mmCIF file of C-alpha atoms in Angstrom:
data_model
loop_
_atom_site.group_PDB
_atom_site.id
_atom_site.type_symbol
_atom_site.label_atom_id
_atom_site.label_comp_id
_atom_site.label_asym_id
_atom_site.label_seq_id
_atom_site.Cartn_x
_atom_site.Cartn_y
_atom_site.Cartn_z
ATOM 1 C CA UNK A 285 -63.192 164.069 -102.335
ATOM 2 C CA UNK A 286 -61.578 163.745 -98.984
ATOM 3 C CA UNK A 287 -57.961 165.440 -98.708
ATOM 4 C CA UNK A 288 -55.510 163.528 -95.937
ATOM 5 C CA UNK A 289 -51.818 165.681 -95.596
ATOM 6 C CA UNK A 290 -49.467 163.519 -94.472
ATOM 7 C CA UNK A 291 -51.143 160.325 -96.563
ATOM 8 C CA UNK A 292 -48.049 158.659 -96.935
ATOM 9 C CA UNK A 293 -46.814 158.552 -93.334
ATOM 10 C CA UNK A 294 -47.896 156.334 -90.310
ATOM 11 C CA UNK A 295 -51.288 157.702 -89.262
ATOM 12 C CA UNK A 296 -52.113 159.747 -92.608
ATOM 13 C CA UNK A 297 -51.586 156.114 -94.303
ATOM 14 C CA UNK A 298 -53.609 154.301 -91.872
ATOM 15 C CA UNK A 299 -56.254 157.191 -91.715
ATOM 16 C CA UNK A 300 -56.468 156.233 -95.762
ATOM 17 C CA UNK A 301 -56.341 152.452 -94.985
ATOM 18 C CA UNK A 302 -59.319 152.385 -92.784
ATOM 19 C CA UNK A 303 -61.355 155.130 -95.330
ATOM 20 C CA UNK A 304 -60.951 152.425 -98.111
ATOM 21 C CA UNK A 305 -61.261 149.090 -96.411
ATOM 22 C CA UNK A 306 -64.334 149.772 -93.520
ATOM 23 C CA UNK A 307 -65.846 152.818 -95.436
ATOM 24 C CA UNK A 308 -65.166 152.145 -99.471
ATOM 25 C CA UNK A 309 -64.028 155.063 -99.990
ATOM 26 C CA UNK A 310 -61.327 155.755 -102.886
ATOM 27 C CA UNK A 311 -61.863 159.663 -104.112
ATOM 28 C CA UNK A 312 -58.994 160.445 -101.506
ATOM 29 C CA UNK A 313 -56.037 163.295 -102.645
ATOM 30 C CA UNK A 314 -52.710 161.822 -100.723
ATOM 31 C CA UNK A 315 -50.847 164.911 -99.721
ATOM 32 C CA UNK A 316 -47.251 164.866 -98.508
ATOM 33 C CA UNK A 317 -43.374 165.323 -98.936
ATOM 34 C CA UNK A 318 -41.596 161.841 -99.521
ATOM 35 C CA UNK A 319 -38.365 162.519 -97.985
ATOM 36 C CA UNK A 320 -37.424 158.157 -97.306
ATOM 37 C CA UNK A 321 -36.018 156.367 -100.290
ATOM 38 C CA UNK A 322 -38.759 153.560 -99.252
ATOM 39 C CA UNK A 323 -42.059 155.796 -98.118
ATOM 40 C CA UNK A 324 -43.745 155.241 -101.442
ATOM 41 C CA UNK A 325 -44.745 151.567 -99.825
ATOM 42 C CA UNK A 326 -46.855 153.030 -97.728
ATOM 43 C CA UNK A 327 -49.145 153.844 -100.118
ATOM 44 C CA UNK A 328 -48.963 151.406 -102.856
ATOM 45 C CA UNK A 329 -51.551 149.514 -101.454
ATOM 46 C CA UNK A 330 -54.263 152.460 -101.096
ATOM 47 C CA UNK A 331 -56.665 153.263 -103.125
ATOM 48 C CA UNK A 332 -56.674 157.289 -104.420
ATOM 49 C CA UNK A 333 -57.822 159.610 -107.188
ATOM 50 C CA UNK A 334 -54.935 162.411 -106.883
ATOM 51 C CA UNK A 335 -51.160 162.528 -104.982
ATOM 52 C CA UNK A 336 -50.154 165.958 -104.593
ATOM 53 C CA UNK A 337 -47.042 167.523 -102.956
ATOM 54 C CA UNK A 338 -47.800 169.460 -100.255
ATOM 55 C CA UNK A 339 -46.327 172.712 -102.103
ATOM 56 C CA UNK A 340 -49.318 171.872 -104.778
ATOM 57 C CA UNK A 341 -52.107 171.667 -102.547
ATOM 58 C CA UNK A 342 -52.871 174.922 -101.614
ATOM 59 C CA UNK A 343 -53.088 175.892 -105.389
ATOM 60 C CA UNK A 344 -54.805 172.757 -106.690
ATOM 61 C CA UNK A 345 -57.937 173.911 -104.498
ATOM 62 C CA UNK A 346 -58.121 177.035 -105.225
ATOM 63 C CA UNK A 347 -61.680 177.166 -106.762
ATOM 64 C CA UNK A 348 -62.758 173.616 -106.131
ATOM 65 C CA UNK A 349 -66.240 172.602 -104.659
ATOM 66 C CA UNK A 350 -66.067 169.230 -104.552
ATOM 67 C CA UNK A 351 -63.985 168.981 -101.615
ATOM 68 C CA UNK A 352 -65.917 166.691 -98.553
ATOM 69 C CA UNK A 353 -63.536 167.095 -95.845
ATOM 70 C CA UNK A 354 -59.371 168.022 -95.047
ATOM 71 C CA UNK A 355 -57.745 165.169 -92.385
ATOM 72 C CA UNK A 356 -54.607 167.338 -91.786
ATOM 73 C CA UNK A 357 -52.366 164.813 -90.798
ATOM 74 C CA UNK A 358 -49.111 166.793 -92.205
ATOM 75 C CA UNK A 359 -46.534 167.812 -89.864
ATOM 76 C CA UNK A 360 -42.773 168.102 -89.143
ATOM 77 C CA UNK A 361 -43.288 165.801 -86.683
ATOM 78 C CA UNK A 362 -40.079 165.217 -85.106
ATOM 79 C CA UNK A 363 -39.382 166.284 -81.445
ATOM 80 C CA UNK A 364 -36.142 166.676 -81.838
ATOM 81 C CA UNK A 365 -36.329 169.804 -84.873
ATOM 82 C CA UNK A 366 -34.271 172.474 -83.593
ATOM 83 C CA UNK A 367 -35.058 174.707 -86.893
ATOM 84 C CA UNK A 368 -37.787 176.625 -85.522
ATOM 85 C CA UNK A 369 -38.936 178.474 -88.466
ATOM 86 C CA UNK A 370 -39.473 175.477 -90.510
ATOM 87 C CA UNK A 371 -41.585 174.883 -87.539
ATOM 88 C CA UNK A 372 -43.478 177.765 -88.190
ATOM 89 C CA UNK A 373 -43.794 177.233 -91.873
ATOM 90 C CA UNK A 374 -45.079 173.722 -91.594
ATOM 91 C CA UNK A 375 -46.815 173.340 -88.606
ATOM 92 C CA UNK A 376 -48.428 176.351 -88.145
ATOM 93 C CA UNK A 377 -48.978 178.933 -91.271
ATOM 94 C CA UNK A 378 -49.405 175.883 -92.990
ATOM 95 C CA UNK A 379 -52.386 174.747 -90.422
ATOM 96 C CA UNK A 380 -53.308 178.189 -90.382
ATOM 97 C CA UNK A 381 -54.268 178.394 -94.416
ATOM 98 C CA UNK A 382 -56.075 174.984 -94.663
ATOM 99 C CA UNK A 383 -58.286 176.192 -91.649
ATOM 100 C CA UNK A 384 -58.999 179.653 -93.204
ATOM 101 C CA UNK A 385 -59.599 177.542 -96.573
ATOM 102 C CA UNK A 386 -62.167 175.168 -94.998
ATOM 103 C CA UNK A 387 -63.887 178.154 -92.490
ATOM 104 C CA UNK A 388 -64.276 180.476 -95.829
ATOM 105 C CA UNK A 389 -66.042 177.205 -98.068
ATOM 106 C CA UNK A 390 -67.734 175.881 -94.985
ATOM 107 C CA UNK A 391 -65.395 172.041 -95.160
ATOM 108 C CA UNK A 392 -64.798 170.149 -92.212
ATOM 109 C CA UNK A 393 -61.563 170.193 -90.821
ATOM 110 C CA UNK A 394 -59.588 167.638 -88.674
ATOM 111 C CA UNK A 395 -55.930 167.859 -87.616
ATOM 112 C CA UNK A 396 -53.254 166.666 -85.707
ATOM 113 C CA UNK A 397 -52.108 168.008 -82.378
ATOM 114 C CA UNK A 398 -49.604 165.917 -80.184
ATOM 115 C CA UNK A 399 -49.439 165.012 -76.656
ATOM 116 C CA UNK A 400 -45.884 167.349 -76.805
ATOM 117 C CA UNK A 401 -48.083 169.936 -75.575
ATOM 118 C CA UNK A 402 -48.310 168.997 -72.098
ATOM 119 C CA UNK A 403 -45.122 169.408 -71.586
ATOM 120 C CA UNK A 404 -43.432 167.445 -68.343
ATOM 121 C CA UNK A 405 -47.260 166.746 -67.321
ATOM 122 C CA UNK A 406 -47.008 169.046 -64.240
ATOM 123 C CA UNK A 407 -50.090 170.935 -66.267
ATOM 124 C CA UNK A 408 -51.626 167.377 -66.524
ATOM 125 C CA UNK A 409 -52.891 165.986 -69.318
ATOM 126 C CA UNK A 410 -56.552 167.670 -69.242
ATOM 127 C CA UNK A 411 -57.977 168.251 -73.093
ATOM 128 C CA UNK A 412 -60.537 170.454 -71.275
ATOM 129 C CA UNK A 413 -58.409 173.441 -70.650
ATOM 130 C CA UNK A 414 -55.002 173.720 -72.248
ATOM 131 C CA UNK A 415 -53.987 177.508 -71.564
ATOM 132 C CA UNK A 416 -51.602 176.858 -68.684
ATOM 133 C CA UNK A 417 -49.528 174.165 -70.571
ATOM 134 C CA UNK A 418 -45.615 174.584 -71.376
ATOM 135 C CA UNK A 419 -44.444 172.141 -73.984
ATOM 136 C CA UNK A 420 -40.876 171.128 -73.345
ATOM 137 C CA UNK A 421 -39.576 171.779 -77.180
ATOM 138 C CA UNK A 422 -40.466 174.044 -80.546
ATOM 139 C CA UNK A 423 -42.288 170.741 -81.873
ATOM 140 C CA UNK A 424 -44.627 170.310 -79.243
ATOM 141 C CA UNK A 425 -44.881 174.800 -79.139
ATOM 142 C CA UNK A 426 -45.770 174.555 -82.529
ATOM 143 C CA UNK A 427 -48.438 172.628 -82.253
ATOM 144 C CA UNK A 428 -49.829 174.257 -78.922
ATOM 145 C CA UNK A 429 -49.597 177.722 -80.511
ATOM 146 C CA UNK A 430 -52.246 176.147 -83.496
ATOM 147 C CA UNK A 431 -54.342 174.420 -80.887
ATOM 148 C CA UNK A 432 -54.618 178.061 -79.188
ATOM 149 C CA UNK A 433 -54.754 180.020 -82.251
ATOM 150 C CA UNK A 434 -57.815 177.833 -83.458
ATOM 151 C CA UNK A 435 -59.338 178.470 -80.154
ATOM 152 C CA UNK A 436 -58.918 182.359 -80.348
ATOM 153 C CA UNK A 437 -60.546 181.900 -83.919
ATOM 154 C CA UNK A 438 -63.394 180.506 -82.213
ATOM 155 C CA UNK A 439 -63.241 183.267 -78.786
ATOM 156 C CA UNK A 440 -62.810 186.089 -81.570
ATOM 157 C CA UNK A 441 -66.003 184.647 -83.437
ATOM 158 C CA UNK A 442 -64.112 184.397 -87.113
ATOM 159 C CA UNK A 443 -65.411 182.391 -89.707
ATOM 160 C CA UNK A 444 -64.798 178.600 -88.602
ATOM 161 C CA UNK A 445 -65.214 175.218 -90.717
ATOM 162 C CA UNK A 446 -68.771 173.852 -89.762
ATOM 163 C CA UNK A 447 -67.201 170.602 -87.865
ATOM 164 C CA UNK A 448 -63.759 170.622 -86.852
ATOM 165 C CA UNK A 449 -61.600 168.460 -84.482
ATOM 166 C CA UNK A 450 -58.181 168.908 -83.255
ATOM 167 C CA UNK A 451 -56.391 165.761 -81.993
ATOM 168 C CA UNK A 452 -53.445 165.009 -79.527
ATOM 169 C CA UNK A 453 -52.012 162.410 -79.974
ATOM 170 C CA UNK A 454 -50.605 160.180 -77.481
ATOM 171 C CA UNK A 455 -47.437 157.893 -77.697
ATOM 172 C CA UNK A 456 -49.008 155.921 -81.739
ATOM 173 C CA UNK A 457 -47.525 152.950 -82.542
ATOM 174 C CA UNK A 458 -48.202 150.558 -85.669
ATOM 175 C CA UNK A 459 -47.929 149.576 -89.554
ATOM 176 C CA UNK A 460 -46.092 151.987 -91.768
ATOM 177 C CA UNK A 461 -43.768 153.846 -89.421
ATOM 178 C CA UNK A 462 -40.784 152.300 -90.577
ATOM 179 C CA UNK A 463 -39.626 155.379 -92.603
ATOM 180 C CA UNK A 464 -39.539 157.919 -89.002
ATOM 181 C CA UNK A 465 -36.351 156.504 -87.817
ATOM 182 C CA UNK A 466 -35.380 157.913 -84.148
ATOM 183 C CA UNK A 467 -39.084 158.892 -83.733
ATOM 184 C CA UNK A 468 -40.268 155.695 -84.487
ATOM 185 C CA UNK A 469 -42.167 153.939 -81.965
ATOM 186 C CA UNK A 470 -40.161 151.778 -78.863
ATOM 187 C CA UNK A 471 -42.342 148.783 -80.475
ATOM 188 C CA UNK A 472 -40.514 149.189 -83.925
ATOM 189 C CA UNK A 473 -37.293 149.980 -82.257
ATOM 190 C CA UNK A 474 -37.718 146.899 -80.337
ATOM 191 C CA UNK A 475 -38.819 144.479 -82.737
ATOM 192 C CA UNK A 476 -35.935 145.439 -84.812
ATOM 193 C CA UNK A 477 -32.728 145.564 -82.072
ATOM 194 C CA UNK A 478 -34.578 141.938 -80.546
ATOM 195 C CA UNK A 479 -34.255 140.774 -83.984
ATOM 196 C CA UNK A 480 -30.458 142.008 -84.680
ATOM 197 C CA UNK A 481 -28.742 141.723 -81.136
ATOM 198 C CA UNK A 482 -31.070 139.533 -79.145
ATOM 199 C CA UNK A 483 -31.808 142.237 -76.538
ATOM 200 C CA UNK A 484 -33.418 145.897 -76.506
ATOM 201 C CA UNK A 485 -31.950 148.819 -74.876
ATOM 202 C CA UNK A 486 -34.219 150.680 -72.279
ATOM 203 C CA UNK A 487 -33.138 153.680 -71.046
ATOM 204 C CA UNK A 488 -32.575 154.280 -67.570
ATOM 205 C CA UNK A 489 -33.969 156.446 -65.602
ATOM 206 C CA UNK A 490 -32.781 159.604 -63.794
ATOM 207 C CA UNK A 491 -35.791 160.558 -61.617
ATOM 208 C CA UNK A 492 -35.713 159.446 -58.041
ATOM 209 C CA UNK A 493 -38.699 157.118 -57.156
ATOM 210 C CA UNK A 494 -38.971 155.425 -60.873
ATOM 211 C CA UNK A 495 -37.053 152.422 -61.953
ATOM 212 C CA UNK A 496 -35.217 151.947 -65.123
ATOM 213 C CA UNK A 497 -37.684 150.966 -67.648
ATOM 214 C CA UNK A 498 -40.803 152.045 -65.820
ATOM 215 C CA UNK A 499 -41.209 155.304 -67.471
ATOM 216 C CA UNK A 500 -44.817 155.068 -68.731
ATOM 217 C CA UNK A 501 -46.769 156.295 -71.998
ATOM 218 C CA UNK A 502 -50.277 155.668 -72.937
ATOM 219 C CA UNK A 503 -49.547 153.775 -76.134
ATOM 220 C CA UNK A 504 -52.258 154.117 -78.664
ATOM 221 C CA UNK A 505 -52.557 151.923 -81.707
ATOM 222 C CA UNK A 506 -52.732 153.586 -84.708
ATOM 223 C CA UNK A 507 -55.993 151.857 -86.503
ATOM 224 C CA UNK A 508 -57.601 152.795 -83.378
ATOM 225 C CA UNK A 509 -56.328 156.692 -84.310
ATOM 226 C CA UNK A 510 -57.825 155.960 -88.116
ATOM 227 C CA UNK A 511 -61.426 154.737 -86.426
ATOM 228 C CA UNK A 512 -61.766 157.676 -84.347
ATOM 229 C CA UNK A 513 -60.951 160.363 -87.589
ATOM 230 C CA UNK A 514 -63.173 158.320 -89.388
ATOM 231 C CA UNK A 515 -66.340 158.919 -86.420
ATOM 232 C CA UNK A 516 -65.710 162.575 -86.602
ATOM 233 C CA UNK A 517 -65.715 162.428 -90.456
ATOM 234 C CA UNK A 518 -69.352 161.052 -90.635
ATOM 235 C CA UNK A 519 -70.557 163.694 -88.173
ATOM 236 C CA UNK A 520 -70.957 161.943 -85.305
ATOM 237 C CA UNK A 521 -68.819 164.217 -82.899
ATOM 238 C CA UNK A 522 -68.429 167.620 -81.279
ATOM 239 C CA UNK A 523 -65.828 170.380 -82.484
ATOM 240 C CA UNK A 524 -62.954 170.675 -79.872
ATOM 241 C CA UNK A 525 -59.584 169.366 -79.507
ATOM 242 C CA UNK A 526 -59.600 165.956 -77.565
ATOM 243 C CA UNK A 527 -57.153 163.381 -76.083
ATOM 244 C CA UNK A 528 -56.149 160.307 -78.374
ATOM 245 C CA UNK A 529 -54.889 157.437 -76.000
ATOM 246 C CA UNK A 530 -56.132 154.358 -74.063
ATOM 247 C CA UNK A 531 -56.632 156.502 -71.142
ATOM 248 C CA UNK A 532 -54.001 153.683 -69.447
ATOM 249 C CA UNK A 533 -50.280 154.237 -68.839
ATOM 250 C CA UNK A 534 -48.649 151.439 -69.516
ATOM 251 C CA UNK A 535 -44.459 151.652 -69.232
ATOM 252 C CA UNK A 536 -41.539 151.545 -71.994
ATOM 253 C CA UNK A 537 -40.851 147.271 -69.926
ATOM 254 C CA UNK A 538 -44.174 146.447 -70.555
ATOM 255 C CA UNK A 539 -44.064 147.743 -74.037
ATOM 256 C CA UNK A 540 -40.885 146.020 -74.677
ATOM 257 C CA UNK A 541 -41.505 142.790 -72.999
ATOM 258 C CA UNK A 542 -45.135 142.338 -75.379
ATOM 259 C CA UNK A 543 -43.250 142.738 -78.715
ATOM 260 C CA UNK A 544 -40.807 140.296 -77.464
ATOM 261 C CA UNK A 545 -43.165 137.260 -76.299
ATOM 262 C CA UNK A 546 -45.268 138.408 -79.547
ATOM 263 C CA UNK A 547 -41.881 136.942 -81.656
ATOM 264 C CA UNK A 548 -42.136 134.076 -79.672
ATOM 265 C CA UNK A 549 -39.194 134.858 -77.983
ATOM 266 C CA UNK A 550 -37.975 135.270 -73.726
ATOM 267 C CA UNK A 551 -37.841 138.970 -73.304
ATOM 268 C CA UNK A 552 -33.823 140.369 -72.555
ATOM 269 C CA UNK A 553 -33.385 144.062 -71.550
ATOM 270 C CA UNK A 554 -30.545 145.829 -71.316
ATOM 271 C CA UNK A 555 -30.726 149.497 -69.576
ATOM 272 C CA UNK A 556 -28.410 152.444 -71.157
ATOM 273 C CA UNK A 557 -27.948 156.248 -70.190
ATOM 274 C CA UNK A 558 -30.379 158.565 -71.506
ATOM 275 C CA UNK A 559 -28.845 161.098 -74.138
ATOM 276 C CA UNK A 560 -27.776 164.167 -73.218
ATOM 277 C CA UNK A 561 -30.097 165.838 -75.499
ATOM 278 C CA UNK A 562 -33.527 164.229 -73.970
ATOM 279 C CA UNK A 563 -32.017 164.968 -70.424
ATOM 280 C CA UNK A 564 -35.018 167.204 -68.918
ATOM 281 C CA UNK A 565 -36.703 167.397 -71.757
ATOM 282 C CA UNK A 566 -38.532 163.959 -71.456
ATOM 283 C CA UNK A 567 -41.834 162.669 -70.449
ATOM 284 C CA UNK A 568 -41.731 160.443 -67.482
ATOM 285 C CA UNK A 569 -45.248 159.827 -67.413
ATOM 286 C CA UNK A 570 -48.222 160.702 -70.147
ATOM 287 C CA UNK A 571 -52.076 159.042 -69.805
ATOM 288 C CA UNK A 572 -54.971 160.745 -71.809
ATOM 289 C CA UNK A 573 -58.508 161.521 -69.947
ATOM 290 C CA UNK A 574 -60.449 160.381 -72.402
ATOM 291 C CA UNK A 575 -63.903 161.501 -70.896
ATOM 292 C CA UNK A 576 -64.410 164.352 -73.308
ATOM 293 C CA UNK A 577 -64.127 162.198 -76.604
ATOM 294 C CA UNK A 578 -66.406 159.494 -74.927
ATOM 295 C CA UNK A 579 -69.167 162.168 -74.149
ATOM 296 C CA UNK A 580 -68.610 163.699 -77.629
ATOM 297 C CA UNK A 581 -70.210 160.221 -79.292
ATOM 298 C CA UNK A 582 -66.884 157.904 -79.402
ATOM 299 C CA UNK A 583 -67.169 155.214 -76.768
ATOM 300 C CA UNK A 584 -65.690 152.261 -78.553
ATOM 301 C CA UNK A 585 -63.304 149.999 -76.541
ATOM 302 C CA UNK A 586 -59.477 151.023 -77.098
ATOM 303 C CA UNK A 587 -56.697 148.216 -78.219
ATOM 304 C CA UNK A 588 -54.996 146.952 -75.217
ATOM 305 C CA UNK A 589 -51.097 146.837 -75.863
ATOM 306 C CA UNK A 590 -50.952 143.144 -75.500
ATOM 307 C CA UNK A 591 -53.206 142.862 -78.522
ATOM 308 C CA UNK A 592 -52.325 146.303 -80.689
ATOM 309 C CA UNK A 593 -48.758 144.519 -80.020
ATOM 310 C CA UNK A 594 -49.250 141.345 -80.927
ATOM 311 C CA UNK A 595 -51.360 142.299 -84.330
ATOM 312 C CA UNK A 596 -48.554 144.717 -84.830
ATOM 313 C CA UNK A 597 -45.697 142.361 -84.709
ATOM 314 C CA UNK A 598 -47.158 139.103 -85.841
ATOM 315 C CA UNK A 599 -49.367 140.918 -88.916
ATOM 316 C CA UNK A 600 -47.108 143.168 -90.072
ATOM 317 C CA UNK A 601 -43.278 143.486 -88.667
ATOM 318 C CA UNK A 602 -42.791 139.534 -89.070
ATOM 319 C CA UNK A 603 -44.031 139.345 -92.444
ATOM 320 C CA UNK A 604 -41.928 140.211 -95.537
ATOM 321 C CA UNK A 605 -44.543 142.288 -96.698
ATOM 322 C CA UNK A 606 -44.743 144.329 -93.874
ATOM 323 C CA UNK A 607 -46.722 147.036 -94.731
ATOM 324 C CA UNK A 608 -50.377 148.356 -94.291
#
């Protein structure tokens, strides 16, 4: 069987998508914490042996041997969460004990790191080395403190699951985000305000030499995320933590503009002050190098944002059944 944490939110719902539709797979165990009223939708369509809350899992293994692989996908995931020991608890001693669980039974183990960790960028965005890098909140520390603490596991030679990734991702956007509110993606946020008021609010920007609405991400489409799990699943790369993005910035007008002409619709942006509580804590600028996951086996072409947009809003967002 083939554990995914987080299986009922964006990417651990996708990961789950892709594993039954392109690889046939259906002895997954769903692992998560519905906390949305409405979450369950994301995985009434999925195929699955078990559903387990994440408080059960680390029990409900305890003695099994029939366990192919853990995608650890499970996360407080929100950049905003100023409660810094449920940080702890979630996204690191709970890392933490699935790794030692997979290193001592000799299971692959994949997991989620987040483009948080570079910080403002001044570090760069380099999966090569990451020791110098200062994340700009607990969120993104949190998961640079796991990223380093797996890499100590490996300095320190301690037991280690026979394949493992790590994976940061970059700005994910896509089917079955709906329940993330604020830290939804600008494409969801944008589909929906277009759709309500006509118009999307941008926010402007407060760093000499960039121009409201230019801030730039490298927006990554989330089946693209699923396809390269899936490659490292079937053996086919190299243990290390690598870069999830297009390796292409692309800014927040651009992003805007695409889900707009994808509703059929003339593109209106407004511009608004940023919040007080993002003020210098907010990435102007984030591309992944993506030379280290090409020359660890995964060289398939990335979804531009003009068509990850477009299947986005026209397959999923505009339908009534919007859901993945």
């Amino acid at each position: 069987m083939i554990i995914i944490t987080g299986g009922a939110g964006m990417i651990g719902s996708i990961i789950a998508w892709h594993f039954n539709s392109q690889l046939q797979r259906e002895d997954l165990v769903i692992v998560d914490r519905i906390t949305h009223e409405d979450q369950w939708q994301n995985l009434v369509k999925r195929r699955y042996a078990h559903y387990l809350d994440k408080d059960q899992l680390l029990a409900w293994l305890d003695g099994r041997t029939d366990i192919d692989a853990i995608i650890h996908m499970g996360a407080i995931s929100a950049t905003t969460e100023r409660d810094f020991n449920k940080l702890v608890a979630d996204n690191i001693q709970y890392s933490q004990a699935l790794w030692t669980w997979c290193a001592q039974r000799k299971v692959p183990f994949f997991y989620a790191s987040s483009a948080a960790t570079y910080g403002n960028g001044d570090a760069g965005y380099d999966d090569v080395n990451i020791e110098n890098l200062r994340p700009l909140n607990g969120y993104g520390y949190s998961k640079h403190f796991f990223d380093q603490w797996v890499l100590d596991q490996i300095l320190r030679k301690q037991p280690t699951p026979p394949s493992w990734a790590g994976f940061k991702f970059f700005n994910v956007y896509g089917p079955n985000e709906y329940h993330k509110g604020r830290m939804a993606s600008v494409a969801f946020h944008t589909f929906n305000q277009f759709r309500e008021t006509g118009a999307m609010k941008l926010f402007k920007s407060d760093k000499p030499g960039v121009a409201d609405g230019e801030q730039q991400r490298d927006f990554v489409y989330v089946k693209d995320c699923a396809a390269i799990i899936a490659h490292f699943f079937a053996g086919n790369g190299q243990n290390g933590i690598y870069n999830i993005g297009t390796g292409k910035a692309r800014s927040f007008r651009d992003l805007a503009t695409n889900v707009m002409t994808s509703m059929g619709k003339a593109p209106n942006i407004i511009y608004i002050e940023m919040p007080d509580d993002l003020k210098g804590k907010y990435q102007y600028f984030t591309e992944a190098p993506m030379a280290k996951i090409h020359a660890a086996g995964y060289t398939a072409p990335m979804t531009s944002l003009e068509d990850g947009v477009r299947d986005y809003v026209q397959n999923y967002l505009m339908k009534s059944d919007p859901y993945c």
